[in-house]
Coordinates of C-alpha atoms and ligand atoms in Angstrom, one line a residue:
M300 CA -4.3 -6.2 -25.3
I301 CA -7.5 -8.3 -25.8
L302 CA -7.0 -11.3 -27.8
N303 CA -9.5 -10.9 -30.3
D304 CA -10.5 -14.3 -31.8
I305 CA -10.9 -18.1 -30.2
A306 CA -8.1 -18.9 -32.3
Q307 CA -5.8 -16.9 -30.8
L308 CA -7.0 -18.2 -27.3
R309 CA -7.0 -21.7 -27.9
Q310 CA -3.4 -21.1 -28.8
Q311 CA -2.5 -20.1 -25.9
L312 CA -3.8 -23.0 -24.2
D313 CA -2.1 -25.0 -26.1
T314 CA 0.4 -26.1 -23.2
P315 CA 1.4 -29.8 -22.4
L316 CA -0.3 -28.7 -18.4
F317 CA -3.8 -27.7 -20.3
A318 CA -3.4 -30.6 -22.5
Q319 CA -3.3 -33.1 -19.7
L320 CA -5.6 -31.2 -18.0
S321 CA -7.8 -32.0 -21.2
Q322 CA -7.0 -35.3 -21.3
T323 CA -7.7 -36.0 -17.2
A324 CA -11.1 -34.7 -17.7
D325 CA -12.2 -36.7 -20.5
E326 CA -10.8 -39.8 -18.8
L327 CA -12.8 -38.9 -15.7
G328 CA -16.0 -37.6 -17.9
L329 CA -15.8 -34.7 -15.5
P330 CA -16.8 -31.5 -17.4
C331 CA -14.0 -29.2 -16.5
Y332 CA -13.2 -25.1 -17.3
V333 CA -10.5 -22.7 -16.3
V334 CA -12.0 -19.9 -14.6
G335 CA -11.8 -16.2 -13.1
G336 CA -8.6 -14.4 -12.9
Y337 CA -6.4 -16.4 -15.0
V338 CA -8.9 -16.4 -17.8
R339 CA -9.4 -12.7 -17.3
D340 CA -5.7 -12.4 -17.3
L341 CA -5.1 -14.2 -20.2
L342 CA -7.4 -12.3 -22.1
I343 CA -5.3 -9.0 -21.8
G344 CA -1.9 -10.7 -21.8
R345 CA -0.9 -10.7 -18.4
A346 CA 0.1 -14.4 -18.0
T347 CA 0.1 -15.6 -14.3
N348 CA 1.0 -18.9 -12.8
D349 CA -2.4 -19.3 -10.8
I350 CA -4.7 -21.1 -12.4
D351 CA -8.4 -22.1 -11.4
V352 CA -10.2 -25.3 -12.9
V353 CA -13.7 -25.8 -11.8
V354 CA -15.0 -29.0 -12.4
V355 CA -18.4 -30.4 -12.3
G356 CA -18.4 -32.9 -9.8
S357 CA -15.0 -33.8 -7.5
G358 CA -12.8 -31.1 -7.9
I359 CA -10.7 -33.3 -5.5
E360 CA -10.9 -36.6 -7.8
M361 CA -9.6 -34.7 -10.3
A362 CA -7.0 -33.2 -9.1
R363 CA -5.5 -36.7 -7.5
H364 CA -5.9 -37.8 -10.8
F365 CA -4.5 -34.5 -12.5
A366 CA -1.1 -34.9 -10.3
A367 CA -0.9 -38.9 -10.8
S368 CA -0.3 -38.3 -14.5
L369 CA 2.3 -36.1 -14.3
G370 CA 3.8 -38.2 -12.3
R371 CA 7.0 -37.0 -10.4
G372 CA 7.2 -33.3 -9.5
A373 CA 4.0 -32.8 -9.2
H374 CA 2.7 -31.8 -5.4
L375 CA -0.9 -32.1 -4.4
S376 CA -2.6 -30.6 -1.5
V377 CA -6.0 -31.8 -0.4
F378 CA -8.1 -29.7 1.9
K379 CA -10.8 -31.7 2.2
N380 CA -12.9 -29.5 4.5
F381 CA -13.0 -27.0 1.7
G382 CA -13.7 -29.4 -1.1
T383 CA -10.5 -27.8 -3.0
A384 CA -7.0 -29.3 -3.9
Q385 CA -4.2 -27.7 -5.1
V386 CA -1.2 -29.5 -7.4
K387 CA 1.9 -27.6 -7.8
Y388 CA 3.8 -28.5 -11.2
R389 CA 6.9 -26.8 -12.1
E390 CA 5.9 -22.8 -12.0
A391 CA 2.2 -23.4 -12.1
E392 CA -0.4 -23.6 -8.8
V393 CA -3.6 -25.0 -10.2
E394 CA -6.4 -25.1 -8.2
F395 CA -9.1 -27.3 -8.5
V396 CA -12.6 -26.7 -7.3
G397 CA -16.0 -28.6 -7.7
A398 CA -18.9 -26.0 -9.1
R399 CA -20.6 -24.5 -6.5
R400 CA -24.0 -22.5 -5.5
E401 CA -23.6 -20.1 -2.7
S402 CA -26.2 -18.7 -0.5
Y403 CA -25.7 -16.3 2.4
N404 CA -26.4 -15.0 5.7
R405 CA -26.6 -11.9 6.8
N406 CA -24.1 -11.6 9.8
S407 CA -21.2 -13.4 8.0
R408 CA -19.5 -13.4 4.7
K409 CA -18.8 -17.0 4.6
P410 CA -21.3 -18.6 2.3
I411 CA -23.1 -22.0 3.1
V412 CA -21.9 -23.7 -0.1
E413 CA -24.1 -26.8 -2.1
D414 CA -22.9 -28.2 -5.5
G415 CA -23.7 -27.1 -8.4
T416 CA -23.4 -26.1 -12.4
L417 CA -21.1 -24.3 -14.2
Q418 CA -23.8 -21.7 -14.4
D419 CA -24.0 -21.4 -10.6
D420 CA -20.5 -21.1 -10.2
Q421 CA -20.5 -18.0 -12.4
N422 CA -23.3 -16.8 -11.5
R423 CA -21.3 -16.4 -7.6
R424 CA -18.0 -14.6 -9.0
D425 CA -17.6 -11.0 -8.4
F426 CA -17.2 -9.0 -11.5
T427 CA -18.1 -9.7 -15.3
I428 CA -14.3 -9.9 -16.1
N429 CA -14.1 -12.1 -13.3
A430 CA -16.7 -14.8 -14.3
M431 CA -15.7 -16.5 -17.6
A432 CA -14.8 -19.9 -18.2
I433 CA -12.9 -21.7 -20.7
C434 CA -14.0 -25.3 -21.4
L435 CA -11.0 -28.0 -21.0
N436 CA -12.7 -30.9 -22.4
K437 CA -11.6 -32.2 -25.6
D438 CA -14.6 -31.5 -27.6
H439 CA -15.3 -27.9 -26.9
F440 CA -11.3 -27.3 -25.9
G441 CA -10.7 -23.3 -25.5
D442 CA -14.6 -22.0 -26.0
L443 CA -15.3 -19.4 -24.2
L444 CA -18.4 -19.5 -21.7
D445 CA -19.3 -15.6 -20.7
P446 CA -22.7 -15.4 -19.8
F447 CA -22.3 -11.7 -18.6
G448 CA -20.8 -10.2 -21.2
G449 CA -17.0 -10.1 -19.7
L450 CA -15.3 -10.1 -22.2
D451 CA -16.7 -6.7 -23.8
D452 CA -16.5 -5.3 -20.5
L453 CA -12.7 -6.3 -20.4
K454 CA -12.6 -4.7 -23.9
D455 CA -14.6 -1.4 -22.7
G456 CA -12.7 -1.4 -19.4
I457 CA -15.6 -1.6 -17.1
I458 CA -16.1 -3.2 -13.4
R459 CA -19.6 -4.4 -13.1
T460 CA -21.2 -7.3 -11.1
P461 CA -22.6 -10.2 -12.8
L462 CA -25.6 -10.2 -10.9
D463 CA -27.8 -7.3 -8.9
P464 CA -24.7 -5.4 -7.6
D465 CA -26.9 -4.7 -3.9
I466 CA -26.8 -8.6 -3.8
T467 CA -23.6 -9.0 -4.8
F468 CA -22.0 -6.5 -2.7
S469 CA -24.2 -7.2 0.6
D470 CA -23.3 -11.4 0.7
D471 CA -19.6 -10.5 0.3
P472 CA -18.8 -6.9 1.5
L473 CA -15.1 -7.5 0.8
R474 CA -16.2 -7.2 -2.9
M475 CA -16.7 -3.7 -2.9
M476 CA -12.9 -3.4 -1.6
R477 CA -12.2 -5.3 -4.7
C478 CA -14.1 -3.5 -7.1
V479 CA -12.1 -0.3 -6.4
R480 CA -8.8 -2.4 -6.0
F481 CA -9.5 -3.6 -9.8
A482 CA -10.7 -0.4 -11.3
T483 CA -7.2 1.0 -9.8
Q484 CA -4.9 -1.9 -10.9
L485 CA -6.4 -2.0 -14.4
R486 CA -7.4 1.5 -14.8
F487 CA -10.6 0.3 -15.4
L488 CA -14.3 2.7 -14.8
I489 CA -17.0 1.0 -12.4
E490 CA -20.1 1.1 -13.9
E491 CA -23.0 3.2 -12.9
E492 CA -25.1 0.7 -10.9
T493 CA -22.4 -0.9 -9.8
F494 CA -21.0 2.0 -8.4
E495 CA -24.1 3.3 -6.8
A496 CA -24.7 -0.1 -4.5
L497 CA -21.1 0.8 -3.3
G498 CA -22.9 3.7 -1.5
R499 CA -25.7 1.9 -0.2
N500 CA -23.8 -1.4 0.9
A501 CA -20.7 0.6 2.7
D502 CA -22.3 0.2 6.0
R503 CA -21.6 -3.8 5.4
L504 CA -18.3 -3.6 5.4
Q505 CA -18.2 -4.0 9.3
I506 CA -18.5 -7.5 8.7
V507 CA -15.3 -7.8 6.9
S508 CA -12.2 -8.4 9.0
G509 CA -9.3 -5.6 9.1
E510 CA -7.3 -7.5 7.4
R511 CA -9.2 -9.1 4.5
I512 CA -9.9 -4.9 4.0
I513 CA -5.8 -3.9 4.6
V514 CA -5.4 -6.5 1.7
E515 CA -7.3 -4.6 -0.9
L516 CA -6.3 -1.2 0.5
N517 CA -2.5 -1.8 -0.1
K518 CA -3.4 -3.6 -3.6
I519 CA -4.3 -0.2 -4.3
I520 CA -1.7 1.8 -2.9
E521 CA 0.7 -0.3 -5.0
S522 CA -1.3 0.6 -8.0
P523 CA 0.5 2.5 -10.6
Q524 CA -2.0 5.6 -10.2
P525 CA -3.3 5.2 -6.5
S526 CA -5.5 8.2 -6.6
R527 CA -7.8 6.8 -8.8
G528 CA -9.0 4.2 -6.3
F529 CA -9.2 6.7 -3.3
V530 CA -11.0 9.1 -5.3
E531 CA -13.8 6.1 -5.9
L532 CA -13.4 5.1 -2.4
H533 CA -14.2 8.3 -1.2
R534 CA -16.8 9.6 -3.7
S535 CA -19.0 6.2 -2.9
G536 CA -18.5 6.7 1.0
L537 CA -16.3 3.7 1.7
L538 CA -13.4 6.0 2.9
E539 CA -15.1 7.4 5.3
K540 CA -15.8 3.8 6.8
I541 CA -12.0 3.1 6.8
L542 CA -9.9 6.3 6.6
P543 CA -12.0 8.5 7.9
E544 CA -9.2 10.5 9.1
L545 CA -8.4 11.0 5.1
S546 CA -12.0 11.8 4.1
A547 CA -12.0 14.7 6.6
L548 CA -9.2 16.4 4.5
D549 CA -11.8 16.9 1.4
I550 CA -12.9 20.8 2.7
V551 CA -12.1 24.3 1.8
E552 CA -12.7 26.9 4.0
T553 CA -12.9 30.2 2.9
C554 CA -12.1 33.6 5.3
H555 CA -12.0 36.6 4.6
G556 CA -12.4 35.8 1.0
R557 CA -9.0 33.3 1.1
K558 CA -9.4 29.9 0.7
H559 CA -7.1 27.1 2.0
K560 CA -6.1 23.9 -0.5
N561 CA -8.2 20.8 -0.6
N562 CA -6.0 18.6 1.5
F563 CA -7.6 15.7 0.5
Y564 CA -6.8 16.0 -3.2
H565 CA -3.3 17.3 -2.5
T566 CA -2.8 14.5 -0.6
L567 CA -4.0 12.3 -3.5
E568 CA -1.4 13.8 -5.7
V569 CA 1.7 13.9 -2.9
L570 CA 0.8 10.0 -3.1
D571 CA 0.5 9.7 -6.9
N572 CA 4.0 11.2 -7.3
V573 CA 5.4 9.3 -4.7
A574 CA 4.5 6.1 -6.6
E575 CA 5.5 7.9 -9.8
R576 CA 9.0 7.9 -8.5
G577 CA 8.7 4.2 -7.5
G578 CA 8.3 4.7 -3.6
E579 CA 7.3 1.7 -1.8
L580 CA 4.1 0.6 0.1
W581 CA 5.3 2.4 3.5
L582 CA 6.8 5.4 1.8
R583 CA 3.3 5.2 0.1
W584 CA 1.6 4.9 3.0
A585 CA 3.3 7.6 5.1
A586 CA 2.7 10.1 1.8
L587 CA -1.0 9.1 2.3
L588 CA -0.8 10.2 6.1
H589 CA 1.5 12.9 5.7
D590 CA -1.2 15.5 6.2
V591 CA -3.8 14.2 8.5
G592 CA -2.8 16.5 11.1
K593 CA -4.4 19.4 9.3
T594 CA -7.8 18.7 10.3
K595 CA -6.9 19.7 13.8
S596 CA -4.5 22.1 13.3
K597 CA -5.9 24.2 11.0
R598 CA -6.4 28.1 12.5
W599 CA -7.2 31.6 10.7
D600 CA -5.1 33.8 11.8
P601 CA -5.6 37.6 10.4
A602 CA -2.1 38.6 10.2
I603 CA -0.8 35.1 8.3
G604 CA -3.9 33.6 6.6
W605 CA -4.7 29.9 7.2
T606 CA -2.3 27.7 9.3
F607 CA -1.6 24.7 9.9
H608 CA 1.2 25.1 12.5
N609 CA 2.4 21.6 14.0
H610 CA 0.1 19.3 11.6
N611 CA 3.3 17.1 11.3
F612 CA 3.5 16.2 14.9
I613 CA -0.6 15.9 15.1
G614 CA -0.3 14.0 12.3
E615 CA 2.7 11.5 13.5
K616 CA 0.4 11.5 17.1
M617 CA -2.3 9.9 15.2
V618 CA -0.7 7.2 13.2
P619 CA -0.2 4.5 15.6
G620 CA -4.1 4.5 16.3
I621 CA -4.7 4.2 12.5
F622 CA -2.1 1.3 12.3
K623 CA -4.2 -0.1 15.2
R624 CA -7.3 -0.1 14.0
L625 CA -6.5 -1.2 10.3
K626 CA -4.4 -3.8 11.8
L627 CA -1.7 -2.9 10.0
P628 CA 1.8 -4.2 11.6
L629 CA 3.0 -2.4 14.5
D630 CA 6.7 -2.7 14.1
D631 CA 9.2 -0.6 12.3
R632 CA 6.8 -0.5 9.8
L633 CA 4.8 1.8 11.8
K634 CA 7.9 3.8 13.1
Y635 CA 9.0 4.7 9.7
V636 CA 5.6 6.1 9.0
K637 CA 5.5 7.6 12.0
K638 CA 9.2 9.8 11.5
L639 CA 8.1 10.8 8.1
V640 CA 5.4 12.1 8.8
G641 CA 6.6 13.8 11.9
L642 CA 10.0 14.8 9.9
H643 CA 8.1 15.9 6.5
M644 CA 7.9 19.4 7.1
R645 CA 11.9 19.7 8.1
P646 CA 13.1 19.8 4.2
I647 CA 11.2 22.3 3.6
A648 CA 11.9 24.7 6.6
I649 CA 15.4 24.2 6.4
A650 CA 15.8 24.9 2.4
D651 CA 13.6 28.1 3.0
D652 CA 16.6 30.2 3.8
E653 CA 20.0 29.9 3.7
V654 CA 21.0 26.0 3.9
T655 CA 22.9 25.9 6.9
D656 CA 25.3 22.9 7.7
S657 CA 24.1 22.3 11.2
A658 CA 20.4 22.2 9.9
V659 CA 21.5 19.5 7.6
R660 CA 23.2 18.1 10.1
R661 CA 20.6 17.9 12.0
L662 CA 18.0 16.8 9.7
L663 CA 20.6 13.8 8.9
F664 CA 20.8 12.9 12.3
D665 CA 17.2 12.7 13.0
A666 CA 16.0 11.0 9.8
G667 CA 19.0 8.4 9.6
D668 CA 19.1 6.0 7.0
D669 CA 15.6 6.9 6.1
I670 CA 16.8 10.1 4.4
D671 CA 16.3 9.5 1.2
D672 CA 12.6 8.7 1.5
L673 CA 12.4 11.8 3.4
M674 CA 13.5 13.7 0.8
L675 CA 11.7 11.7 -2.0
L676 CA 8.4 12.7 -0.2
C677 CA 8.9 16.1 0.3
E678 CA 9.8 16.3 -3.6
A679 CA 6.3 14.8 -3.9
D680 CA 4.4 17.4 -1.7
I681 CA 5.3 20.4 -3.8
T682 CA 2.0 20.1 -5.9
S683 CA 1.6 24.1 -6.1
K684 CA 0.2 25.0 -9.6
N685 CA 2.4 28.0 -9.7
E686 CA 5.6 26.7 -11.8
V687 CA 8.0 29.3 -10.5
R688 CA 7.7 28.7 -7.0
K689 CA 7.6 24.9 -7.7
Q690 CA 10.5 25.4 -9.4
N691 CA 12.0 27.3 -6.6
F692 CA 11.1 24.6 -3.9
L693 CA 12.7 21.8 -6.3
Q694 CA 16.1 24.2 -6.7
N695 CA 16.1 24.6 -3.2
F696 CA 15.9 21.0 -2.5
K697 CA 18.7 20.3 -5.1
M698 CA 20.9 22.5 -2.7
V699 CA 20.0 20.3 0.5
R700 CA 20.4 17.2 -0.9
E701 CA 23.8 18.5 -2.7
K702 CA 24.4 19.6 1.1
L703 CA 23.7 16.1 2.4
V704 CA 25.9 14.3 0.5
M705 CA 28.8 16.7 1.2
I706 CA 27.7 16.9 5.0
E707 CA 27.6 12.9 5.1
E708 CA 30.8 12.6 3.4
K709 CA 32.3 14.8 6.0
D710 CA 31.0 14.5 9.2
R711 CA 29.2 10.6 8.9
I712 CA 26.2 11.9 10.9
R713 CA 23.5 9.5 9.4
N714 CA 23.8 6.5 12.0
F715 CA 25.5 8.9 14.4
Q716 CA 27.0 7.4 17.3
P717 CA 29.0 10.0 20.0
P718 CA 32.6 9.0 19.5
V719 CA 33.4 9.1 23.4
D720 CA 30.0 7.0 24.9
G721 CA 28.9 6.7 28.1
T722 CA 31.4 4.1 29.4
E723 CA 34.3 6.1 28.6
I724 CA 32.6 9.3 30.3
M725 CA 32.2 7.2 33.4
K726 CA 35.9 6.1 33.5
L727 CA 37.2 9.6 32.5
F728 CA 36.0 11.1 35.7
N729 CA 35.7 7.8 37.8
I730 CA 31.6 8.4 38.6
Q731 CA 28.5 5.7 38.8
P732 CA 25.7 6.4 36.2
C733 CA 24.7 10.2 37.3
R734 CA 22.8 13.2 35.5
A735 CA 26.4 14.7 34.2
I736 CA 26.5 12.1 32.1
G737 CA 23.3 12.5 30.3
E738 CA 23.8 16.0 30.4
I739 CA 27.4 15.7 28.6
K740 CA 26.6 13.2 26.0
T741 CA 23.7 15.9 25.1
A742 CA 25.9 18.5 25.2
L743 CA 28.3 16.7 22.9
K744 CA 25.8 15.4 20.4
D745 CA 24.4 19.1 20.1
A746 CA 28.3 20.5 19.3
I747 CA 28.9 18.3 16.9
L748 CA 25.5 18.2 15.1
D749 CA 26.1 22.1 15.3
G750 CA 29.5 21.7 13.4
Q751 CA 31.6 23.4 17.0
V752 CA 33.6 19.9 17.3
P753 CA 34.2 17.4 14.5
N754 CA 33.2 14.2 14.7
E755 CA 36.3 12.4 16.1
H756 CA 37.3 11.1 19.0
D757 CA 40.3 13.2 20.3
A758 CA 38.3 16.1 19.7
A759 CA 35.0 14.9 21.3
L760 CA 37.4 13.8 24.4
A761 CA 38.9 17.3 25.1
F762 CA 35.2 18.8 24.5
V763 CA 33.9 16.6 27.5
I764 CA 36.8 17.3 29.7
E765 CA 35.7 20.6 29.2
K766 CA 32.1 20.3 29.7
G767 CA 32.7 18.1 33.0
H768 CA 35.0 21.1 34.2
T769 CA 31.5 23.1 34.5
L770 CA 29.9 20.8 36.0
G771 CA 32.6 20.5 39.0
L772 CA 34.0 17.0 37.2
N773 CA 37.8 16.3 37.1
P774 CA 39.6 13.4 35.2
V775 CA 41.4 11.3 37.2
T776 CA 45.0 10.3 36.1
D777 CA 46.5 7.3 36.6
Ligands
LIG148 P1 -6.0 -11.6 -8.1 O1 -4.8 -13.0 -8.0 O2 -4.9 -10.6 -8.5 O3 -5.8 -11.2 -6.7 P2 -7.9 -12.8 -8.8 O4 -9.5 -12.2 -9.7 O5 -7.2 -13.8 -9.9 O6 -7.1 -11.5 -8.8 P3 -8.4 -14.1 -6.5 O7 -8.5 -13.5 -4.9 O8 -7.4 -15.0 -6.9 O9 -8.4 -12.8 -7.4 O10 -9.7 -15.4 -7.0 C1 -9.8 -15.7 -8.2 C2 -11.3 -15.8 -8.9 O11 -12.5 -16.0 -7.5 C3 -12.0 -14.1 -9.2 O12 -11.5 -13.8 -10.3 C4 -13.1 -14.7 -8.6 O13 -14.1 -14.8 -10.0 C5 -13.4 -15.1 -7.7 N1 -13.1 -14.7 -6.6 C6 -12.4 -14.2 -5.4 N2 -12.9 -13.6 -4.6 C7 -14.6 -13.6 -4.6 C8 -15.1 -12.7 -3.8 N3 -15.1 -12.2 -2.6 N4 -16.4 -13.3 -4.3 C9 -16.4 -13.8 -5.7 N5 -15.7 -13.9 -6.1 C10 -14.5 -13.9 -5.9
LIG149 MG1 -5.7 -15.0 -8.5

């Protein structure tokens, strides 16, 4: 929804907060505007509480008076070094900044800042839809100042830089990531000249910190249809700079007339499927990386055709390097993504023929609490265009899921703790830590997972005694 006329826009601003802003600005005689993302979101009916205010003059002075006028309940923070201030009042966070003009140095995305006019301030903004301002002073309250046609672009669904895109992107290359991010979140198209400039300036990403890139990349991944962003990143050459492992999957080879599928577009389909099913950020990362091992594992086998043996394990090994390079967290989240990439072939393998209890128990044991996410990923991974084949797979997965529930109820494997542990084994045979204990523990775990021994203490103890016997160990009797 786009607000149709200025009257509607004024109505949206008819709140005590904006009235107070207006009054304060007039009292100080300062031209004052609400700008940027807040205006954009107001126009598309996406209300937010982050309000950016530009003052032609001192933003800090305006913030001080505004906070004072609100009295108790308003919380003021001043950032002298940046010339900005923030007022928190109820749910709203209002940022104040003086109108500024920026110039850039080639080696840094940090500008040299000087005081400027409103127009200077609009010129330095990244996209036309982010460069609109609404006047807050009484005489012109609610007037939209839109020098670059942002409102039309918002209506037409277009992302475009206000000035020459080569300059806008080269000045601050993070804007290239923001460009794709907004296009993805809003489902907008990137205007042609702007898009071409992405390609020409892709190298400039070098001067942007990994952390900033990741913030934008994660926003793309968390969008309703993330593939849109990845297609644009790839087509523009940006993806090659960020995740070359992924762009490398965009290849189709033919041997004796047989092609393998394009694993790049397959991956994006899987990612969208996971997003559609409500998968969270790290599950989406697992989807994104689930096939990265396919480049290294690809072989042509005359008997079978194209194969990607062990691509899941190769991919799993690649994940930590990718996380480190991209400044992604190296904690449980890395472990989780690694695990899912490594395990993503298992449910398919066990659903392929008869689904045995033992295979399901082992899957439960290896996946633990992440079993549901793994199953979701694997179902998302079925992108076959052959409807019969697809339904077959889904049917088999349904069986695996049913078995999973049944076996978990019966055997409680999900967070498996062996019913007889190392301490008890040492006591039983009166021995010190040694290799035999490890051997007995592994044999017990296998016997339980294979369904030869029930997951209970007494049955497990009997098995341990028997196994000890074969190793020449006898229980001490006292
Ligand atoms: P969101 O809050 O969804 O990230 P936003 O557009 O509000 O979107 P912010 O980072 O909050 O993004 O920035 C507020 C405004 O500041 C933007 O709308 C834009 O006008 C301007 N802006 C932010 N970052 C840049 C940048 N790197 N280059 C130019 N202008 C920018
Ligand atoms: Mg914002």
